[in-house]
Amino acid sequence: MESGAGSCRDSRGDLTRFALLSIAAAVVTIAMKVIAWQITGSVGLLSDAAESVVNLVAAVGAFVALRVAARPADTGHNFGHTKAEYFSAVIEGVMIFVAAGAIIVTAINRLINPTELEAVGPGLAISVGATVINGVVAVVLLRAGRRHRSITLEADGKHLMTDVWTTVGVVFGVFLVAVTGWLRLDPLIAMAVAINILVVGSRLIWRSAAGMMDAALPESDLAVIDTTLSPHRDRGVVFHDIRTREAGHRRFVQMHMLVPGEWSVQHAHDLAEEVEGELRAALSHLDVAIHVEPVDDPRAYESWRLS
């Protein structure tokens, strides 16, 4: 007997408003950073502006992904569309690699042909203003991502926060260039920025790939499931072949529940419903599928072989 009444309903609401906030912030900061680069001629500030262009592309991708992920399950996608969020994170990671490559090429050219910087004070002031905007939006996105279990918002927030620290480093470096007169420090800073965002891009792609490969739930979630099932085990019920996965913000768990063979179908079904309700209460956005079998049947203990 299969019990699958545990489908959860998406109560996150419309998350695209956060993506729109990110898009607006990216447009504003790109304009500010381009102005800072033009008035100073700093390749370090140019690299910072290039990363903000990546922010814009990522924010647009996040908007599209969140729109798709919010669609309910249908006949063509029985488990919903939540994996769309992973594609957004992959796109963001790839764009980071593109931006890093452009930054490195520009920095090498400037390293070979160093150029004097101009109007450093106003340029740095504009960059600091852009950093404040990114910092505020990054905090909003990170909180929303964790609250709503959205890898898209969390990835966008982490990228923006990386951009904040990148800008802080660039501003400090350009300031040192102005103070010391060592012009080659400017492209060296740009290269450091490129390496930093390459690391961020690699992490985003790795995490997204794990999600698309149906990775099991983290140990913390598995511990919650085990704790929830323990009281029923004490009553002689056996749970085995427990398998889990996640897709975007949704969690999935399926298991075999072995009960005494003399139980009625109704009795076993009632217990399955009870277990499902407890699991959904313990973990948000959880879909539960329970297969009920007699505890005294040897075939009930067969399970898929996992390496």
Coordinates of N, CA, C and O in Angstrom, one line a residue, residues 5 14 23 35 56 72 76 80 83 111 114 126 128-129 164 169 176 182 185 199 216 227 241 243 278 289 305:
A5 N -0.1 11.2 0.5 CA -0.8 12.4 0.8 C 0.0 13.5 1.3 O -0.4 14.5 1.7
D14 N 5.4 35.0 -3.8 CA 6.1 35.4 -5.0 C 7.5 35.9 -4.5 O 7.6 37.0 -3.9
I23 N 18.0 43.3 -9.5 CA 18.1 43.9 -10.8 C 18.3 45.4 -10.7 O 19.2 46.0 -11.3
I35 N 31.1 55.1 -13.9 CA 31.5 56.5 -13.8 C 32.8 56.6 -13.0 O 33.7 57.3 -13.4
L56 N 24.0 41.8 -12.7 CA 22.8 42.1 -13.5 C 22.3 40.9 -14.2 O 21.1 40.5 -14.2
P72 N 3.1 25.4 -10.4 CA 2.7 24.2 -9.7 C 3.0 23.0 -10.6 O 3.3 23.1 -11.8
G76 N 3.1 17.3 -17.2 CA 4.4 17.1 -17.7 C 5.6 17.2 -16.7 O 6.7 16.7 -17.0
G80 N 6.8 19.2 -10.0 CA 7.0 20.6 -9.9 C 8.1 21.1 -10.8 O 8.7 20.3 -11.6
K83 N 13.5 22.7 -9.7 CA 14.9 22.6 -10.1 C 15.3 23.7 -11.0 O 16.5 23.8 -11.3
L111 N 49.1 45.8 -16.9 CA 50.4 45.5 -16.1 C 51.5 45.8 -17.1 O 52.6 46.2 -16.6
P114 N 51.4 50.3 -17.8 CA 50.7 51.0 -16.6 C 50.3 52.5 -17.0 O 51.0 53.1 -17.8
I126 N 32.4 57.3 -5.1 CA 31.3 56.7 -5.9 C 31.3 55.2 -5.7 O 30.2 54.6 -5.5
V128 N 32.4 53.5 -3.1 CA 31.9 53.2 -1.7 C 30.4 53.3 -1.7 O 29.8 52.5 -1.0
G129 N 29.8 54.3 -2.3 CA 28.4 54.4 -2.4 C 27.7 53.2 -3.0 O 26.7 52.7 -2.5
V164 N 30.8 43.1 -2.6 CA 31.0 44.1 -1.5 C 32.5 44.0 -1.1 O 33.2 45.1 -1.1
G169 N 38.2 45.8 -1.3 CA 39.6 45.6 -1.6 C 40.1 46.5 -2.7 O 41.3 47.0 -2.7
L176 N 46.0 53.0 -2.3 CA 47.4 52.8 -2.1 C 48.2 53.2 -3.4 O 49.3 53.7 -3.3
W182 N 52.7 53.5 -7.1 CA 53.1 52.2 -7.8 C 51.9 51.8 -8.7 O 51.0 51.2 -8.2
L185 N 50.3 48.2 -9.1 CA 49.5 47.6 -8.1 C 48.0 47.5 -8.5 O 47.3 46.6 -8.2
V199 N 36.6 31.6 -7.7 CA 36.4 30.7 -6.5 C 34.9 30.7 -6.3 O 34.2 29.6 -6.1
A216 N 21.2 13.6 -1.6 CA 20.4 13.4 -0.5 C 20.3 14.6 0.4 O 21.1 15.5 0.3
T227 N 14.7 11.4 14.3 CA 14.1 11.7 15.6 C 12.6 11.6 15.5 O 12.0 11.2 16.5
D241 N 14.7 1.4 4.1 CA 14.8 1.9 2.7 C 14.4 3.4 2.6 O 13.7 3.8 1.7
R243 N 14.9 7.0 1.6 CA 15.6 7.7 0.6 C 15.1 9.1 0.5 O 13.9 9.4 0.6
E278 N 3.6 14.3 10.9 CA 4.7 14.6 11.9 C 5.9 15.1 11.1 O 6.6 16.0 11.5
A289 N 6.4 10.0 0.8 CA 5.8 8.9 0.2 C 6.1 7.6 1.1 O 7.3 7.3 1.3
R305 N 19.8 -1.3 -3.7 CA 21.2 -1.4 -3.3 C 21.8 0.0 -3.6 O 21.9 0.5 -4.7

